[in-house]
Tab-separated table of C-alpha atoms in Angstrom:
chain	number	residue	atom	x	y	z
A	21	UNK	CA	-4.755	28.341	11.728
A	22	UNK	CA	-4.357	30.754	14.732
A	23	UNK	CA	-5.208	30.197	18.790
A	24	UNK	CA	-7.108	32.810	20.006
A	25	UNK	CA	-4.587	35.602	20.323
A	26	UNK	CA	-4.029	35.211	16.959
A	27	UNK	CA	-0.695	33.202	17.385
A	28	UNK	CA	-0.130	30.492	14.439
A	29	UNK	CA	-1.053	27.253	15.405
A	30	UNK	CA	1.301	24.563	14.171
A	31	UNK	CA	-0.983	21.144	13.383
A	32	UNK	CA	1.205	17.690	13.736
A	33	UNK	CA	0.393	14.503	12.436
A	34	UNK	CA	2.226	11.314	12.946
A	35	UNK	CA	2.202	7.846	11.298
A	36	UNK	CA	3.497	4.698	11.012
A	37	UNK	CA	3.730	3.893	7.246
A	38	UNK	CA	4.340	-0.105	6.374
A	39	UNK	CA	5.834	-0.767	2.979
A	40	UNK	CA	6.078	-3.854	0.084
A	41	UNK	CA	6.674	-4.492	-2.862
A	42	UNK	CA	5.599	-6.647	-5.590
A	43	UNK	CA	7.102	-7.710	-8.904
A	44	UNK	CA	4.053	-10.509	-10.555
A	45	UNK	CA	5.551	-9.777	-14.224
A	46	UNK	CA	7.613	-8.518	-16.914
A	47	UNK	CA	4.602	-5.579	-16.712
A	48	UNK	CA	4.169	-4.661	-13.501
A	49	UNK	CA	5.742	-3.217	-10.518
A	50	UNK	CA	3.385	-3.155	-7.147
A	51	UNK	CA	3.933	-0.926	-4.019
A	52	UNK	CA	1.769	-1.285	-1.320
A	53	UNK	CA	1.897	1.294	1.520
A	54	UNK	CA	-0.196	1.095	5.054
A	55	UNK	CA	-0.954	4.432	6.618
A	56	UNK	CA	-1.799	4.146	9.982
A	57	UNK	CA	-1.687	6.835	12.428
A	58	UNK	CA	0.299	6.303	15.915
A	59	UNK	CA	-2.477	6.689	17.956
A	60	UNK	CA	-4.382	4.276	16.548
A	61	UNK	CA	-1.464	1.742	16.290
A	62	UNK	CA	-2.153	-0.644	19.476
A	63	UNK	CA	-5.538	-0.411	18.377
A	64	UNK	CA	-4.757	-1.606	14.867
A	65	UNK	CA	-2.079	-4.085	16.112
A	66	UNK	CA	-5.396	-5.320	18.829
A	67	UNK	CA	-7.564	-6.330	15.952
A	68	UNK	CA	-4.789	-8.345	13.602
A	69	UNK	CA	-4.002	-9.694	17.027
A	70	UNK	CA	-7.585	-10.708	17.830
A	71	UNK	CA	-8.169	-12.416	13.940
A	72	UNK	CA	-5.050	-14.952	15.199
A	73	UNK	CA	-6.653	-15.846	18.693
A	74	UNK	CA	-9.772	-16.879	17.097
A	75	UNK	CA	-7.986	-19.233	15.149
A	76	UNK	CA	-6.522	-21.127	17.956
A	77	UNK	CA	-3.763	-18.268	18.505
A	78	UNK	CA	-2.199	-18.657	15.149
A	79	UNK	CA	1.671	-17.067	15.681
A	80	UNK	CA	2.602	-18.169	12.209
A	81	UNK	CA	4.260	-15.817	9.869
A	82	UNK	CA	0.849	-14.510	7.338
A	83	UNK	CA	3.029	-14.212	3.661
A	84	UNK	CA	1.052	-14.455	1.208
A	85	UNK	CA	3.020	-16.462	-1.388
A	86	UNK	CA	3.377	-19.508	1.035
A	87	UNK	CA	-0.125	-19.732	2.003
A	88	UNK	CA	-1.540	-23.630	2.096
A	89	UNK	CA	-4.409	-24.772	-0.633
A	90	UNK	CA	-7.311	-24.916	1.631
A	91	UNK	CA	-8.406	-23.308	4.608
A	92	UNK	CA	-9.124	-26.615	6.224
A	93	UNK	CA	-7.805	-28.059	9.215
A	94	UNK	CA	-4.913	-27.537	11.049
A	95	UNK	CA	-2.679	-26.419	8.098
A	96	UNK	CA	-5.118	-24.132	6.952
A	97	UNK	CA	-5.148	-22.065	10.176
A	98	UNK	CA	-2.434	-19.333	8.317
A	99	UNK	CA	-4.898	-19.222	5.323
A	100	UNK	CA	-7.872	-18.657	8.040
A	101	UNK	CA	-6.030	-15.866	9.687
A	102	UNK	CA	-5.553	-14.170	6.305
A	103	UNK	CA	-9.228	-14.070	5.317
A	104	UNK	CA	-10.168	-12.901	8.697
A	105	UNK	CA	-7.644	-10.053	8.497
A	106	UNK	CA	-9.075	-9.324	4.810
A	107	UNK	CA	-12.439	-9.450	6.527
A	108	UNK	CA	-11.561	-7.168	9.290
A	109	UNK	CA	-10.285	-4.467	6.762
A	110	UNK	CA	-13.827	-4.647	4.714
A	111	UNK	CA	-15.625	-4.625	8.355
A	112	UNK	CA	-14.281	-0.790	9.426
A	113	UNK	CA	-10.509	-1.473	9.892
A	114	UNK	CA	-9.855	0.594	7.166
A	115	UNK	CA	-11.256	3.736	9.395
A	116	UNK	CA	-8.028	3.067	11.130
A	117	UNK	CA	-5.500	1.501	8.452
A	118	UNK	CA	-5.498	3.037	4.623
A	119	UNK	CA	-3.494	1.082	2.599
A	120	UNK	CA	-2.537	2.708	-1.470
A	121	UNK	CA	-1.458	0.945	-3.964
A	122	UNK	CA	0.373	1.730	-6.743
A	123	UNK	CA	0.759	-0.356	-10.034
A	124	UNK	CA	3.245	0.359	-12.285
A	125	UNK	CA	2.792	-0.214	-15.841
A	126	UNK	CA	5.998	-0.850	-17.478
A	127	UNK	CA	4.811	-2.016	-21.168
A	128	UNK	CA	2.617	1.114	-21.377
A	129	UNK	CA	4.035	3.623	-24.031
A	130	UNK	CA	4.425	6.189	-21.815
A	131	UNK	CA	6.927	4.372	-19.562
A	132	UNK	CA	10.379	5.919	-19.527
A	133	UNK	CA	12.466	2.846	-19.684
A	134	UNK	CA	15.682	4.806	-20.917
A	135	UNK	CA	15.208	7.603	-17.269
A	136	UNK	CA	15.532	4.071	-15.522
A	137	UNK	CA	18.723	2.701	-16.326
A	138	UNK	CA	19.043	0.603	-13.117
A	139	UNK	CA	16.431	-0.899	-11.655
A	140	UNK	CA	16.646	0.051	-8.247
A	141	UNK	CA	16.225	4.179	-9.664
A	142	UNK	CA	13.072	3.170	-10.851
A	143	UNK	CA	11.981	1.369	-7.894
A	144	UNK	CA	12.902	3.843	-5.699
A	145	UNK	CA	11.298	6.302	-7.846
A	146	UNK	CA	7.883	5.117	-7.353
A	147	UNK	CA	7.958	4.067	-4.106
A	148	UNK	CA	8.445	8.141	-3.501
A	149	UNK	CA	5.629	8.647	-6.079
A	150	UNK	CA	3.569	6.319	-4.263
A	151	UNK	CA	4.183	7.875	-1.004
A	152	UNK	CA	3.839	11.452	-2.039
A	153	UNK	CA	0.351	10.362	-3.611
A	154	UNK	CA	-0.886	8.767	-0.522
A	155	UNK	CA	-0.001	11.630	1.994
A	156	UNK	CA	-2.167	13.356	-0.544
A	157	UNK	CA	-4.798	11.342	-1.137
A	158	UNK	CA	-5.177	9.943	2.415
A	159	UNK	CA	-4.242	12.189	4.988
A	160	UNK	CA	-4.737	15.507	2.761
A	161	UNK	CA	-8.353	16.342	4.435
A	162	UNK	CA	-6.653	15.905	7.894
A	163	UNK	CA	-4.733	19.422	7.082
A	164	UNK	CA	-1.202	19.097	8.901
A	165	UNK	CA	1.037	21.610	8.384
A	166	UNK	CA	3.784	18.777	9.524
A	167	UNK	CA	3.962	15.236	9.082
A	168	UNK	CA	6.056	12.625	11.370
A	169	UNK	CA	6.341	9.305	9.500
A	170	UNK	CA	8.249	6.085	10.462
A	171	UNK	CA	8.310	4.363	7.021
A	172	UNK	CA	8.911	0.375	8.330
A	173	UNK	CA	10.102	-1.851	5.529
A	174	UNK	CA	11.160	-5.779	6.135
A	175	UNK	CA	14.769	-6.134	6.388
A	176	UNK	CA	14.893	-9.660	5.356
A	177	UNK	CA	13.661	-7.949	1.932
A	178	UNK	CA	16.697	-6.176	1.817
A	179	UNK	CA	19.502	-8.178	2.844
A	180	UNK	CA	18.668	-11.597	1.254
A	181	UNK	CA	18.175	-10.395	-2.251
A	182	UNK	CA	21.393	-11.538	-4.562
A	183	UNK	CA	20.807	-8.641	-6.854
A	184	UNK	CA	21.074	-6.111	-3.796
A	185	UNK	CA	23.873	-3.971	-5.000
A	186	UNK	CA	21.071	-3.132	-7.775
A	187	UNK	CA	18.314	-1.769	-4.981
A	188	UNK	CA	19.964	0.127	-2.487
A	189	UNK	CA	20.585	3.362	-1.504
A	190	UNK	CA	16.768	3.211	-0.497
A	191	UNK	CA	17.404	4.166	2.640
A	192	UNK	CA	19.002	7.194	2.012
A	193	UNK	CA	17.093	7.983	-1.053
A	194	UNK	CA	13.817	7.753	0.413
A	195	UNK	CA	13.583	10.172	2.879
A	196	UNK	CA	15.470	12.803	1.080
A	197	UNK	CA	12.487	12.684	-2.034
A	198	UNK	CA	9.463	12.541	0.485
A	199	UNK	CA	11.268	15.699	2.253
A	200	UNK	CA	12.056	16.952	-1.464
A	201	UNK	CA	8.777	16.500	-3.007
A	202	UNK	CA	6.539	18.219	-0.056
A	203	UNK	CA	9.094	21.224	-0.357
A	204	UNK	CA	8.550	21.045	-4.348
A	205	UNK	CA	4.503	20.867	-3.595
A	206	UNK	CA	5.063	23.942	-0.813
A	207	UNK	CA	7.162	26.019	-3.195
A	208	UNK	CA	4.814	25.758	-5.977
A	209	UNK	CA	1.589	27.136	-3.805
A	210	UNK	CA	-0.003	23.852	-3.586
A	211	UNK	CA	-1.358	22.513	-0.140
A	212	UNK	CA	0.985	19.899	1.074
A	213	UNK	CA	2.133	19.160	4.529
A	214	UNK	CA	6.558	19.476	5.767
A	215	UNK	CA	7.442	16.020	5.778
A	216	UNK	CA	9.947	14.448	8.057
A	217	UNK	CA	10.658	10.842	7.380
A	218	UNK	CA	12.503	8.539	9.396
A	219	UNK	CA	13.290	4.528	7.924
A	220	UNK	CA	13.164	1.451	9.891
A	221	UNK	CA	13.940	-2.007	8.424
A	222	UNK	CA	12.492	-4.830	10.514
A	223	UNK	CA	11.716	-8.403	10.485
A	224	UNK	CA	8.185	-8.936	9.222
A	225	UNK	CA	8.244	-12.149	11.146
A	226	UNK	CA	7.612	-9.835	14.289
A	227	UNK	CA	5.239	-6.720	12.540
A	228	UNK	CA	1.512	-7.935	11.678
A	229	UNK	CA	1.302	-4.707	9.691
A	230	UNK	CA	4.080	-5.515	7.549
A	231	UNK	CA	2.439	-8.965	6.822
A	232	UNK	CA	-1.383	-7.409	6.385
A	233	UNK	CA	0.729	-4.876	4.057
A	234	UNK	CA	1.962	-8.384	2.407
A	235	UNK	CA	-1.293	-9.792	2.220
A	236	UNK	CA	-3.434	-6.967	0.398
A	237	UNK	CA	-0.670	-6.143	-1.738
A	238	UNK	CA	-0.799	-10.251	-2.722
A	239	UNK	CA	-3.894	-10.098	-3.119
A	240	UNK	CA	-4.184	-7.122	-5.260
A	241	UNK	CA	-1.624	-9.072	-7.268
A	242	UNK	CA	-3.926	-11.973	-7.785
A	243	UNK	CA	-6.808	-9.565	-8.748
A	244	UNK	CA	-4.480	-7.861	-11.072
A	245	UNK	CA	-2.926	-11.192	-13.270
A	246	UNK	CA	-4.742	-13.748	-11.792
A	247	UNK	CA	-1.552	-16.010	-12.121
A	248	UNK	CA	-1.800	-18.776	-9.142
A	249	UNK	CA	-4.950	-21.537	-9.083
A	250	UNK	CA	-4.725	-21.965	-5.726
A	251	UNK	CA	-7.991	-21.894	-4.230
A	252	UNK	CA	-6.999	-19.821	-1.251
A	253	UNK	CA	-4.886	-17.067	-3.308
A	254	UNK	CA	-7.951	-16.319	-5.536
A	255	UNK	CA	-10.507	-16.499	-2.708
A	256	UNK	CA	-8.708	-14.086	-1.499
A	257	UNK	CA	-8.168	-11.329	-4.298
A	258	UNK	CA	-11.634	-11.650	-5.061
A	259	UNK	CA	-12.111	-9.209	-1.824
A	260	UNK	CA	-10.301	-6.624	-4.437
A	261	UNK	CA	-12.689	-6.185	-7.374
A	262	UNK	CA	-14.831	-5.080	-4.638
A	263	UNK	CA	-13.361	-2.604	-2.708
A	264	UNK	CA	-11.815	-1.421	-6.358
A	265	UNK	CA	-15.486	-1.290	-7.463
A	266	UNK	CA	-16.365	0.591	-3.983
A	267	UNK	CA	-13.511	3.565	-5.622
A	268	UNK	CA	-15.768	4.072	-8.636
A	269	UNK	CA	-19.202	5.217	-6.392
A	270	UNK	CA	-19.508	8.490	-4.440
A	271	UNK	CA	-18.862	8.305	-0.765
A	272	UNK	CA	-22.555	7.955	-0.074
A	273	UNK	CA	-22.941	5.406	-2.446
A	274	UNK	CA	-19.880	3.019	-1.286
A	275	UNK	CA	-20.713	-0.597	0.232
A	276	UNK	CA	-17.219	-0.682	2.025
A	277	UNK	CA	-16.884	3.173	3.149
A	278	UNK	CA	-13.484	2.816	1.292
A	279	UNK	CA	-13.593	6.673	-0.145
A	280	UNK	CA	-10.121	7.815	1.129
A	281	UNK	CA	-8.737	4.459	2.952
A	282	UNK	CA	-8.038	2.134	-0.149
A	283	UNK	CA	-6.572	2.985	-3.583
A	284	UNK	CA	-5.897	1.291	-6.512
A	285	UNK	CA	-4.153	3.125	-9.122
A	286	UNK	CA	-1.746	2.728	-12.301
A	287	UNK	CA	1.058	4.938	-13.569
A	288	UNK	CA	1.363	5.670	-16.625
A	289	UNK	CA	-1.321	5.485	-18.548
A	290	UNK	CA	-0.931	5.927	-22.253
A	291	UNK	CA	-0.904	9.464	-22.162
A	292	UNK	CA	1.486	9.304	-19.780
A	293	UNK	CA	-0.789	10.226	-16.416
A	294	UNK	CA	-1.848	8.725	-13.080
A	295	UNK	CA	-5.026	6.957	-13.698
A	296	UNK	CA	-7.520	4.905	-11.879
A	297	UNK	CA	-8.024	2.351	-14.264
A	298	UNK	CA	-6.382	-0.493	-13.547
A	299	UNK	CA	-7.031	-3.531	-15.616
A	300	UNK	CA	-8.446	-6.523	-13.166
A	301	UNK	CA	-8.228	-9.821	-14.845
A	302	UNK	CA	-9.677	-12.441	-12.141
A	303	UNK	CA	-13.203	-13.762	-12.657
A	304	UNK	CA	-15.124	-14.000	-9.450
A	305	UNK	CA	-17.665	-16.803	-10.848
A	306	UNK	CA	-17.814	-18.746	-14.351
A	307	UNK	CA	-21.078	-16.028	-15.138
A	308	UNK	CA	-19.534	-13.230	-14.758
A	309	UNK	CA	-17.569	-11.220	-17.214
A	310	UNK	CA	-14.112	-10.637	-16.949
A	311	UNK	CA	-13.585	-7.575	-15.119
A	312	UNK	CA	-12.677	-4.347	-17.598
C-alpha cells in the first residue's frame, strides 16, 4: 500500500493475545488463545466487567474446574457469571474477542511422539502452531504488514507446577518461533504479517480475559470428552456444539456470526494434516444423537 505520493505505507496492528492450556486426557492437548485487539481492550474488559455487576458484583475468581453444581443462590453467583460471559460471546462479543482453539490429537497415527521427547517441546510446539494459525486465520483479512502482540499467560500456571523443569523455556521459546515462523511464511512468498511478540505472565486472579480464555477453553473440553456430570460444566459446553456447528455454514448462513472469531480445530489428522473435524462427544438432550 502507498500514500498518495506513492510512498509505502507501513499498516500496524496490535493485540493483546490471552493464553491456556488444557490437558482432559491421555489424547488430548488443548490451547486456547484470545485475540483481542488493544483498542478494543477496555471495551472488552467493560462487558466481562458488566456480566459480574449484574450478578450482585461477583469479584470471584471465574476457573472453570472449581465451578459450584448449580447456578442457584448465593454460591452459584461464579457459575452465573460464567454463563453470562458465555452468553455475551454468542451475543456479538466475539466481533471484539476471537478466541482459536487448537486440539491436539496425540493417539492419532500421524502424531510424532518420538520429535517430542520432552513434553514441554511438544507443548511449546503447538502453542506456536496454534498462534501462527490464528494470526492467519483471524487477523489475516485485516492485512498488516506488522503485528504488535502482548501474549499474557497466568503465572501461577507456571510457577506452581512440580513438573516445571519439564515446561519451560516458554518464555524464550515462544517469541523466537512466532518471529521465526512469519519470517518462514514471508520468505516463502506467502502473505503473512512481521511479528513482534512480547510475553507477560500474570495472575489470572486479576485478568478477566485470562479467566474467559479459561472458561471457553473448559468448556470446549467438556464438549470434547464430556468427562464431568456436573450440571453446570455441561450446561455450559453445550454453548460449543453450536458455535462449532456455526464453523460448518457459510458466513451468510451462520446463527452466531462466528466466521473468523471462533475456531475449533484438531492436529493431526490421520493423514497427518490440520483438520476441522473435531470429534464432539457431549449429548445436548437424551433425543439427540451423539454429535459426529
Amino acid at each position: 500500500m502507498r500514500d498518495l505520493w506513492g510512498n509505502p505505507v507501513v499498516r500496524r496492528g496490535e493485540y493483546f493475545v490471552f493464553h491456556d492450556e488444557s490437558i482432559p486426557n491421555k489424547r488430548w492437548l488443548l490451547i486456547g488463545l484470545s485475540f483481542v485487539k488493544k483498542v478494543d481492550i477496555d471495551h472488552v474488559r467493560a462487558a466481562l466487567r458488566t456480566a459480574r455487576e449484574k450478578e450482585g458484583g461477583y469479584s470471584g475468581e471465574i476457573h472453570f474446574s472449581k465451578l459450584p453444581k448449580s447456578f442457584d443462590g448465593a454460591y452459584g453467583a461464579k457459575a452465573r457469571v460464567a454463563r453470562r460471559w458465555m452468553q455475551a460471546f454468542e451475543n456479538g462479543l466475539a466481533e471484539s474477542l476471537n478466541f482459536s482453539c487448537l486440539a491436539v490429537d496425540r493417539h492419532s497415527p500421524a502424531y510424532e511422539h518420538r520429535r517430542f521427547t520432552r513434553e514441554f517441546h511438544a507443548y511449546n510446539r503447538f502453542t506456536a502452531m496454534a498462534l501462527k494459525a490464528g494470526i492467519a486465520w483471524h487477523i489475516h483479512p485485516e492485512d498488516f504488514d506488522q503485528l504488535n502482540m502482548e501474549f499474557v499467560s497466568d503465572v501461577k500456571d507456571r510457577t506452581t507446577r512440580p513438573d516445571r523443569g519439564l515446561i519451560d523455556n516458554f518464555e524464550d521459546y515462544l517469541p523466537y518461533r512466532a518471529e521465526l515462523d512469519s519470517f518462514l511464511a514471508q520468505l516463502s512468498g506467502r502473505y503473512f504479517p512481521a511479528v513482534k511478540l512480547t510475553m507477560q505472565l500474570q495472575d489470572s486472579a486479576e485478568e478477566d480475559l485470562l479467566q474467559f480464555t479459561d472458561l471457553i477453553l473448559g468448556a470446549i473440553q467438556m464438549a470434547l470428552v464430556a468427562a464431568s456430570s456436573r450440571p453446570v460444566k455441561r450446561k455450559l459446553g453445550e454453548f460449543v456444539p453450536g458455535f462449532y456447528r456455526d464453523l460448518q455454514q457459510p458466513p451468510w448462513g451462520q446463527r452466531y456470526g462466528l466466521h473468523r472469531r471462533f475456531n475449533l480445530w484438531r492436529f493431526p489428522d490421520e493423514e497427518g494434516r490440520p483438520s476441522n473435524h473435531v470429534p464432539l462427544n457431549l449429548q445436548i438432550d437424551t433425543d439427540q444423537i451423539p454429535l459426529f
